[in-house]
XYZ file of C-alpha atoms in Angstrom:
611
model
C 99.943 108.305 155.169
C 101.733 105.408 153.446
C 100.290 102.594 151.452
C 102.534 99.615 150.614
C 102.213 96.759 148.150
C 103.716 93.286 148.134
C 107.510 93.152 148.609
C 109.656 93.687 145.533
C 107.307 96.168 143.833
C 107.240 99.960 144.148
C 104.287 101.242 146.217
C 101.898 103.951 145.079
C 99.505 105.834 147.330
C 95.989 105.772 146.054
C 94.536 105.999 149.569
C 94.390 109.764 150.047
C 92.053 110.360 147.128
C 90.213 107.037 147.403
C 89.626 107.411 151.186
C 88.223 110.909 150.824
C 86.015 109.710 147.990
C 84.708 106.811 150.088
C 83.929 109.007 153.112
C 82.184 111.576 150.989
C 80.304 108.845 149.154
C 78.863 107.656 152.444
C 77.945 111.230 153.394
C 76.231 111.702 150.054
C 74.293 108.427 150.348
C 75.929 107.225 147.128
C 74.686 110.172 145.090
C 71.134 108.943 144.660
C 68.795 110.357 142.048
C 67.364 113.801 142.662
C 64.440 114.035 145.078
C 61.202 112.919 143.562
C 62.908 111.238 140.575
C 62.660 107.473 141.133
C 65.206 105.454 139.051
C 63.155 102.270 139.399
C 60.441 103.853 137.227
C 62.736 103.404 134.197
C 63.864 99.845 134.842
C 64.197 97.963 131.529
C 64.077 101.123 129.383
C 66.755 101.917 126.826
C 69.207 104.737 127.573
C 68.886 107.228 124.709
C 71.876 109.288 125.869
C 74.129 109.885 128.854
C 75.062 113.512 129.541
C 77.776 114.494 132.008
C 77.732 118.021 133.365
C 79.911 119.974 135.756
C 83.095 118.069 134.850
C 86.301 119.404 133.305
C 85.821 118.827 129.524
C 89.261 117.179 129.397
C 87.957 114.417 131.715
C 84.552 113.801 130.128
C 85.774 111.454 127.380
C 87.660 109.174 129.752
C 84.756 109.125 132.217
C 82.198 108.223 129.534
C 84.276 105.235 128.387
C 84.221 103.734 131.877
C 80.449 103.953 132.468
C 78.121 101.067 131.668
C 75.204 103.367 130.749
C 77.102 105.142 127.976
C 75.583 104.385 124.526
C 78.259 103.018 122.180
C 78.353 104.624 118.740
C 78.936 102.302 115.807
C 79.089 103.021 112.083
C 75.442 102.483 111.170
C 73.777 102.440 114.581
C 74.186 103.197 118.264
C 74.081 100.388 120.813
C 71.862 101.618 123.644
C 72.252 99.942 127.043
C 69.285 98.851 129.120
C 68.708 100.916 132.256
C 68.679 99.310 135.702
C 68.918 101.191 139.032
C 71.735 98.932 140.212
C 73.798 99.805 137.113
C 73.143 103.498 137.785
C 74.481 103.171 141.347
C 77.597 101.397 140.059
C 78.151 104.156 137.492
C 77.768 106.847 140.161
C 80.434 105.123 142.245
C 82.682 104.786 139.194
C 82.245 108.478 138.399
C 83.160 109.579 141.947
C 86.199 107.299 142.037
C 87.316 108.544 138.616
C 87.038 112.172 139.721
C 88.813 111.425 143.015
C 91.731 109.835 141.165
C 91.949 112.922 138.972
C 92.193 115.338 141.884
C 88.567 115.904 142.957
C 88.050 113.827 146.137
C 85.143 116.009 147.267
C 83.113 115.522 144.097
C 79.390 114.768 144.390
C 77.544 113.135 141.486
C 73.733 112.984 141.217
C 71.447 111.672 138.510
C 68.316 113.030 136.875
C 66.186 111.740 134.027
C 64.353 112.961 130.937
C 62.021 110.144 129.830
C 60.578 109.480 126.354
C 57.541 107.499 127.465
C 56.238 106.525 124.030
C 59.604 105.040 123.032
C 60.418 103.607 126.491
C 63.702 105.470 126.415
C 65.299 107.699 129.011
C 68.001 110.342 128.879
C 70.279 110.057 131.907
C 71.975 113.215 133.179
C 74.865 112.990 135.623
C 75.427 116.296 137.380
C 78.790 116.665 139.131
C 79.699 119.150 141.797
C 83.430 118.679 141.585
C 84.537 120.912 144.417
C 88.086 122.250 144.652
C 90.828 120.349 142.881
C 93.834 119.150 144.858
C 97.140 120.699 143.781
C 100.695 119.498 144.384
C 102.368 121.857 146.860
C 105.843 120.307 146.976
C 107.766 117.318 145.547
C 110.726 115.697 147.310
C 112.842 112.736 146.134
C 115.122 111.092 148.707
C 117.620 108.250 148.579
C 118.731 108.647 144.941
C 122.527 108.387 144.353
C 123.947 111.859 143.794
C 125.039 111.116 140.223
C 121.469 110.193 139.262
C 119.513 112.931 141.043
C 119.104 115.061 137.922
C 117.986 112.111 135.744
C 115.539 110.885 138.402
C 113.888 114.272 138.981
C 113.759 115.025 135.238
C 111.816 111.792 134.644
C 109.040 112.611 137.117
C 106.714 114.475 134.771
C 105.239 116.311 137.799
C 105.672 119.968 138.792
C 104.781 122.047 141.833
C 101.359 123.614 141.481
C 100.091 121.027 138.985
C 96.813 119.166 139.693
C 97.155 116.012 141.750
C 96.099 112.797 140.001
C 96.617 109.166 140.895
C 97.952 107.892 137.540
C 100.757 110.487 137.126
C 101.992 109.719 140.645
C 102.194 106.027 139.765
C 103.973 106.880 136.529
C 106.438 109.158 138.330
C 107.414 106.376 140.751
C 107.828 103.958 137.874
C 109.988 106.498 135.997
C 112.343 106.814 138.983
C 112.548 103.035 139.171
C 113.393 102.709 135.472
C 115.983 105.491 135.619
C 117.869 103.665 138.381
C 117.483 100.251 136.736
C 119.044 101.617 133.560
C 121.973 102.753 135.681
C 122.442 99.238 137.068
C 120.327 99.214 140.250
C 118.279 96.085 139.566
C 116.660 95.780 143.023
C 115.562 99.409 143.423
C 112.352 100.074 145.382
C 110.341 103.294 145.311
C 107.830 104.233 148.020
C 105.387 107.107 147.551
C 104.269 109.278 150.454
C 101.396 111.736 150.061
C 100.755 114.209 152.872
C 97.527 116.260 152.729
C 98.129 119.843 153.903
C 94.497 120.911 153.676
C 91.515 120.192 151.409
C 93.248 121.618 148.334
C 97.001 120.836 148.690
C 99.247 117.808 149.129
C 102.981 117.216 149.438
C 104.571 114.347 147.476
C 107.630 112.470 148.629
C 109.324 109.588 146.812
C 111.582 107.532 149.070
C 114.064 105.523 147.008
C 115.967 102.451 148.202
C 118.409 101.811 145.325
C 120.084 98.709 146.732
C 123.513 97.627 145.462
C 124.644 98.237 141.915
C 124.213 95.022 139.915
C 126.260 93.315 137.235
C 125.478 90.509 134.819
C 126.866 87.093 135.697
C 126.746 83.835 133.751
C 124.564 83.109 130.720
C 122.275 80.134 131.457
C 120.507 78.538 128.480
C 117.651 76.073 128.794
C 115.708 74.497 125.916
C 118.246 74.780 123.069
C 120.166 71.876 121.530
C 123.928 71.824 121.925
C 124.789 73.040 118.425
C 122.579 76.129 118.948
C 123.917 77.235 122.323
C 126.859 79.169 120.895
C 124.450 81.012 118.549
C 122.081 81.732 121.445
C 124.948 83.160 123.501
C 126.092 85.331 120.590
C 122.541 86.593 120.031
C 122.072 87.433 123.715
C 125.250 89.528 123.342
C 125.795 90.143 127.068
C 129.213 89.665 128.654
C 129.670 88.623 132.311
C 130.666 91.661 134.345
C 128.602 94.176 132.346
C 126.478 96.599 134.372
C 122.878 95.395 134.633
C 120.418 96.995 132.196
C 116.774 96.033 131.486
C 117.262 97.392 127.958
C 120.016 94.826 127.344
C 117.693 92.024 128.466
C 114.953 93.242 126.137
C 117.365 93.428 123.192
C 118.626 89.910 123.943
C 115.072 88.551 123.944
C 114.277 90.302 120.668
C 117.458 89.003 118.998
C 116.524 85.438 119.935
C 113.027 85.839 118.484
C 114.474 87.140 115.225
C 116.470 83.906 114.820
C 113.093 82.238 114.006
C 114.358 79.062 115.698
C 112.223 79.231 118.836
C 108.483 79.460 119.322
C 108.862 80.705 122.884
C 111.595 82.991 124.197
C 111.980 84.305 127.722
C 115.083 86.122 128.953
C 115.257 87.280 132.577
C 117.777 88.177 135.259
C 118.117 85.591 138.034
C 119.900 86.548 141.317
C 123.257 84.835 141.791
C 125.025 86.868 144.489
C 124.247 90.160 146.208
C 125.448 92.132 143.188
C 125.390 89.518 140.410
C 122.471 88.537 138.172
C 122.708 85.561 135.859
C 121.009 85.850 132.474
C 118.487 83.021 132.192
C 117.245 82.160 128.678
C 114.267 79.756 128.658
C 113.581 78.568 125.109
C 111.241 76.209 123.294
C 112.370 75.193 119.806
C 110.181 75.419 116.720
C 109.772 72.570 114.261
C 112.930 72.772 112.208
C 111.381 71.420 108.999
C 108.518 73.287 107.343
C 106.609 73.018 104.076
C 103.724 74.973 102.648
C 101.909 75.581 99.375
C 99.039 77.729 98.198
C 96.968 78.650 95.182
C 94.560 81.511 94.601
C 92.703 83.531 91.999
C 93.402 87.168 91.127
C 91.780 89.176 88.347
C 95.233 90.473 87.386
C 96.834 87.129 86.574
C 94.119 84.507 87.186
C 95.650 81.564 89.028
C 98.712 82.126 91.148
C 100.458 79.416 93.132
C 103.542 78.933 95.263
C 105.291 76.290 97.331
C 108.303 76.166 99.600
C 110.203 73.716 101.753
C 112.821 74.586 104.295
C 114.936 73.410 107.191
C 115.795 76.029 109.816
C 118.901 74.196 111.036
C 119.951 72.055 108.087
C 123.653 72.872 108.395
C 123.571 73.185 112.224
C 124.273 76.279 114.328
C 121.101 77.899 112.980
C 122.219 77.752 109.348
C 119.191 76.765 107.316
C 118.112 76.382 103.706
C 114.956 76.757 101.639
C 113.660 75.655 98.223
C 110.793 77.599 96.658
C 108.772 77.971 93.503
C 106.022 80.294 92.250
C 103.973 80.493 89.076
C 101.396 82.813 87.569
C 100.282 83.751 84.098
C 103.085 86.309 83.727
C 105.937 85.027 85.850
C 107.433 81.713 86.921
C 110.402 81.238 89.222
C 112.290 78.611 91.177
C 114.971 79.331 93.722
C 117.034 78.209 96.665
C 118.581 80.072 99.570
C 120.686 79.458 102.616
C 121.501 81.710 105.544
C 123.924 82.266 108.411
C 122.436 83.954 111.487
C 124.593 86.345 113.529
C 127.189 86.323 110.743
C 128.762 89.702 111.565
C 127.024 90.381 114.870
C 123.991 89.479 116.925
C 121.557 91.396 114.689
C 122.900 90.416 111.257
C 122.153 87.564 108.889
C 124.036 86.518 105.782
C 121.864 85.247 102.918
C 122.871 83.447 99.718
C 120.204 83.221 96.988
C 120.047 81.543 93.594
C 117.045 81.744 91.272
C 115.796 81.066 87.762
C 113.137 83.509 86.534
C 110.926 83.613 83.485
C 108.650 86.531 82.560
C 106.057 86.598 79.768
C 104.679 90.122 79.470
C 102.829 91.884 76.657
C 105.865 93.962 75.689
C 108.731 91.516 76.356
C 109.830 88.011 77.287
C 112.660 87.466 79.751
C 114.642 84.489 80.977
C 117.274 84.996 83.640
C 119.409 83.229 86.203
C 120.701 85.134 89.227
C 122.936 84.656 92.237
C 122.978 87.056 95.172
C 124.729 87.512 98.487
C 123.098 89.848 101.009
C 123.552 91.039 104.573
C 120.420 91.871 106.553
C 120.612 93.964 109.705
C 117.650 93.998 112.097
C 117.430 97.200 114.122
C 114.375 95.727 115.858
C 111.502 93.364 115.177
C 109.888 96.190 113.163
C 112.842 97.685 111.294
C 115.469 96.127 109.040
C 118.038 97.127 106.431
C 119.463 94.983 103.630
C 122.569 95.299 101.441
C 122.909 92.911 98.496
C 125.227 92.197 95.581
C 123.762 90.198 92.689
C 125.032 88.929 89.336
C 122.593 87.685 86.725
C 122.569 86.521 83.143
C 119.421 87.542 81.313
C 117.974 87.120 77.846
C 115.384 89.719 76.798
C 113.100 89.388 73.773
C 111.405 92.723 73.027
C 107.985 92.407 71.373
C 107.860 96.052 70.349
C 110.591 98.234 68.768
C 112.879 99.912 71.289
C 115.138 102.900 70.810
C 118.095 101.067 72.374
C 119.031 97.841 70.518
C 121.192 96.714 73.460
C 118.011 96.070 75.468
C 117.286 92.939 73.428
C 119.399 89.795 73.618
C 121.551 88.120 76.242
C 123.585 90.109 78.701
C 125.339 90.229 82.028
C 123.831 92.322 84.798
C 125.595 93.192 88.060
C 123.554 94.934 90.760
C 124.106 96.492 94.156
C 120.894 96.966 96.125
C 120.138 98.727 99.398
C 116.830 98.533 101.200
C 115.253 99.782 104.428
C 111.793 98.924 105.699
C 109.752 99.433 108.839
C 106.504 97.631 109.653
C 104.784 98.935 112.791
C 101.158 97.780 112.569
C 98.930 95.956 115.021
C 97.935 93.057 112.723
C 99.208 91.974 109.344
C 95.981 91.062 107.496
C 93.617 93.596 109.074
C 95.652 96.562 110.378
C 93.761 99.222 112.322
C 96.658 101.433 113.394
C 100.316 101.953 112.612
C 102.503 102.523 109.577
C 104.475 100.592 106.952
C 107.289 102.307 105.074
C 110.221 101.353 102.916
C 112.954 102.619 100.605
C 114.768 100.505 98.005
C 117.665 101.585 95.779
C 119.152 99.488 92.969
C 122.270 100.296 90.970
C 123.284 98.513 87.790
C 127.056 98.791 87.946
C 128.943 100.543 85.135
C 131.764 98.981 83.184
C 132.383 95.534 81.757
C 130.795 93.751 84.754
C 127.378 94.794 83.454
C 125.942 95.309 79.978
C 123.096 97.565 81.085
C 123.556 100.463 83.466
C 120.911 102.222 85.511
C 119.840 103.462 88.919
C 116.387 102.968 90.483
C 114.722 104.188 93.653
C 111.342 103.273 95.089
C 109.844 104.758 98.275
C 106.496 103.825 99.787
C 104.522 104.569 102.943
C 101.166 103.364 104.262
C 99.266 104.552 107.328
C 96.318 103.135 109.278
C 94.156 105.157 111.682
C 91.204 103.843 113.692
C 88.315 106.327 113.503
C 85.276 104.661 115.090
C 84.573 101.175 116.328
C 85.752 98.968 113.463
C 86.225 101.889 111.034
C 89.740 102.395 109.664
C 91.244 105.052 107.401
C 94.034 103.539 105.288
C 96.299 105.676 103.095
C 99.366 105.063 100.944
C 101.801 106.860 98.691
C 104.381 105.346 96.317
C 107.066 107.142 94.350
C 109.446 105.470 91.947
C 112.245 107.106 89.957
C 114.799 105.549 87.615
C 117.273 106.504 84.941
C 119.683 104.783 82.527
C 123.352 105.604 83.213
C 126.825 105.147 81.724
C 125.782 105.235 78.084
C 122.596 103.145 78.321
C 119.699 104.899 76.596
C 116.681 103.252 78.225
C 115.860 101.081 81.209
C 115.487 97.351 80.686
C 111.778 96.526 80.311
C 111.728 94.521 83.569
C 113.283 97.472 85.435
C 110.732 100.051 84.306
C 107.797 101.164 86.432
C 104.258 100.006 85.698
C 100.940 100.786 87.380
C 97.324 99.682 87.364
C 95.698 96.627 88.895
C 94.199 95.267 92.093
C 97.155 96.300 94.266
C 97.970 99.460 92.351
C 95.683 102.075 90.782
C 92.300 100.319 90.714
C 90.808 102.442 87.935
C 92.943 100.473 85.428
C 93.654 96.885 84.571
C 97.073 95.423 85.303
C 99.913 97.633 83.946
C 97.533 99.702 81.799
C 98.173 103.024 83.536
C 100.964 104.925 81.836
C 102.503 104.983 78.358
C 101.218 102.428 75.839
C 101.815 101.896 72.133
C 99.174 102.143 69.416
C 97.849 98.671 70.203
C 97.569 99.377 73.934
C 100.702 97.445 74.951
C 102.209 98.940 78.146
C 105.675 100.424 77.690
C 106.549 101.271 81.295
C 108.400 104.371 82.371
C 111.133 106.035 84.385
C 108.885 107.630 87.005
C 105.762 106.563 88.859
C 103.496 108.125 91.483
C 100.606 106.401 93.215
C 98.446 107.611 96.094
C 95.313 106.157 97.647
C 92.941 106.571 100.574
C 90.380 104.036 101.721
C 87.750 103.923 104.470
C 87.181 100.347 105.706
C 84.145 99.546 107.844
C 82.298 96.484 109.198
C 79.077 95.228 107.623
C 77.659 91.927 108.881
C 79.238 88.677 110.053
C 82.703 88.439 108.464
C 81.976 90.955 105.729
C 83.553 94.394 105.524
C 83.046 97.241 103.089
C 85.299 100.010 101.800
C 85.164 103.243 99.832
C 88.351 104.293 98.066
C 89.937 106.968 95.930
C 93.066 106.125 93.929
C 95.312 108.320 91.846
C 98.530 107.829 89.942
C 100.484 108.004 86.715
C 103.575 106.579 85.013
C 105.776 108.737 82.772
C 107.985 107.244 80.067
C 110.650 109.903 80.708
C 111.110 111.494 84.107
C 111.441 114.916 82.441
C 107.799 114.594 81.331
C 106.394 114.158 84.844
C 103.587 116.524 85.815
C 100.923 116.237 88.503
C 98.427 117.557 85.948
C 98.610 114.109 84.300
C 97.349 112.193 87.355
C 94.459 109.805 86.776
C 91.827 109.551 89.531
C 89.431 106.697 90.257
C 86.888 106.080 93.009
C 84.789 103.131 93.970
C 83.424 100.701 96.543
C 84.829 97.389 97.727
C 83.457 94.449 99.646
C 85.557 91.838 101.391
C 85.127 88.729 103.498
C 87.594 87.951 106.273
C 89.385 84.601 106.053
C 92.389 83.072 107.866
C 94.586 83.841 104.828
C 93.476 87.451 104.574
C 90.521 89.263 103.036
C 89.027 88.130 99.737
C 88.086 91.383 98.004
C 85.930 92.644 95.161
C 86.893 96.211 94.101
C 85.086 98.304 91.495
C 87.128 101.262 90.229
C 85.440 104.056 88.275
C 87.705 106.626 86.617
C 86.912 110.318 87.062
C 89.578 111.345 84.532
C 90.375 110.206 81.009
C 93.995 111.017 80.217
C 94.873 107.545 78.860
C 92.964 106.615 75.698
C 91.338 103.280 74.882
C 90.811 102.295 78.544
C 87.501 101.231 80.129
C 85.898 103.683 82.550
C 85.021 100.947 85.058
C 87.254 98.063 86.115
C 86.440 95.141 88.445
C 89.173 93.479 90.512
C 89.045 90.266 92.547
C 92.002 89.644 94.823
C 93.223 88.070 98.046
C 94.639 90.526 100.544
C 94.267 94.276 100.919
C 95.840 96.463 98.218
C 97.922 98.144 100.939
């Protein structure tokens, strides 16, 4: 028995299971309620619970999600559906179809009820008589080129004797299709044949029509101005005559998006001859000029503002430039940058930065000018690496005595930096699943090219897991380690690690966790550890709540580091969702007291989540 779909798509047989389910449904009169138990008597009542019995426990969760009468559990309450006989009949049909697609075409499903008359609520019980499960007796794949037989059969994911189910058969056909497409067979078609042997066994056969092997032809570009077409072609990075590959098309589309020059990108293969496929890039350009500014309030540094202006194609061929400025109570900076996309390859970008920075901290003042050249390599839209070389001239004014006199005064600083980061989350402002991780290493070069020598490393990771509807567990860990090198005795004050604040350890005010002098001025340190866990949950309207536990410490010398010194704080938070991110109020209460002269409770107001 063969079931086909529209031309050009692989066909998957759902008919064997679905047909048996339909016939049996008719024989069972749609699985009506048990004799003498009239569903109409409970019309308009709330469903207190829905119990499913007689079903493989591995299938219960998926079946419950697809039924309209299933109560939905939320954080503070359960949403109970209203019972109607028509909804019950629809759920019975859904249950039989679900079981048929998972290898039980002879399943019968009936309903019974346990009413709570005083509360006008009813417990609905679905009792399934699943019958024997259909097993796969044999699997045959025909029509695959000899060189690809092993790859095609290995991708099936099905074995003889395993339970028959509709979805894995569809996935197996799709896997064969992808395996051949990756080998250059762009027009491959896969037809699935299911032959019932008896009521408990079926044979599977996948008939493959690979078609001719395909090659890429010309690159056709639509929607890009003339000076950008060479860049677009370089970013697509496909040469005429290459063997067709859907992976190459996906990479080309991703490279074009990463140029940040187009607001819409579509890359597809268009037939040219029997074995040639042109690469068609349909693009819509973004506005090349942009400008933005913002201002906000944080407990850490009160008002904070920024502005920037840029042109994405100022110097043509995708070479743009940007001017920017930022100011807060502790730091002010202005800078300019320009960039060259696809400088060394389709996934690279050259960046030239210049900046003037001023810092006014409790323990030091700093004024510096810096120039940097960097190469950024994008592995994908989520992952990037960056290598930079910077030279700066800084002037440091120490407000407290330091054991290394060379820290104070003007000096030359030459730095090589290497960074790697990966951001794989579902949304930026309100992530519910995924991870963010990064590693950054900075080396102050030895010798006459630099007057202060050091090495720093900072690693961080955050994770987001969805627990219930709207409830998210967020965790993070940060570890920083640094050391002076080549004769330098201490790290520069702006290169030391600090902790405490709205985006750090919330049991302390900004930079107050770690070593301080007699007056409470933060000194910073060579090693830092921070860890946090937070449960975020919905409240009402746009408001969300959170409960958190933070821990961390900063050590002035890395040799002094000990986990026994960790400070711990707990507390609640409330936030309101806005288009620019959550506005949060966090209250941190310390459970430990290893740093003297610090308040036990600290309140933070901030924009954005701490991690």
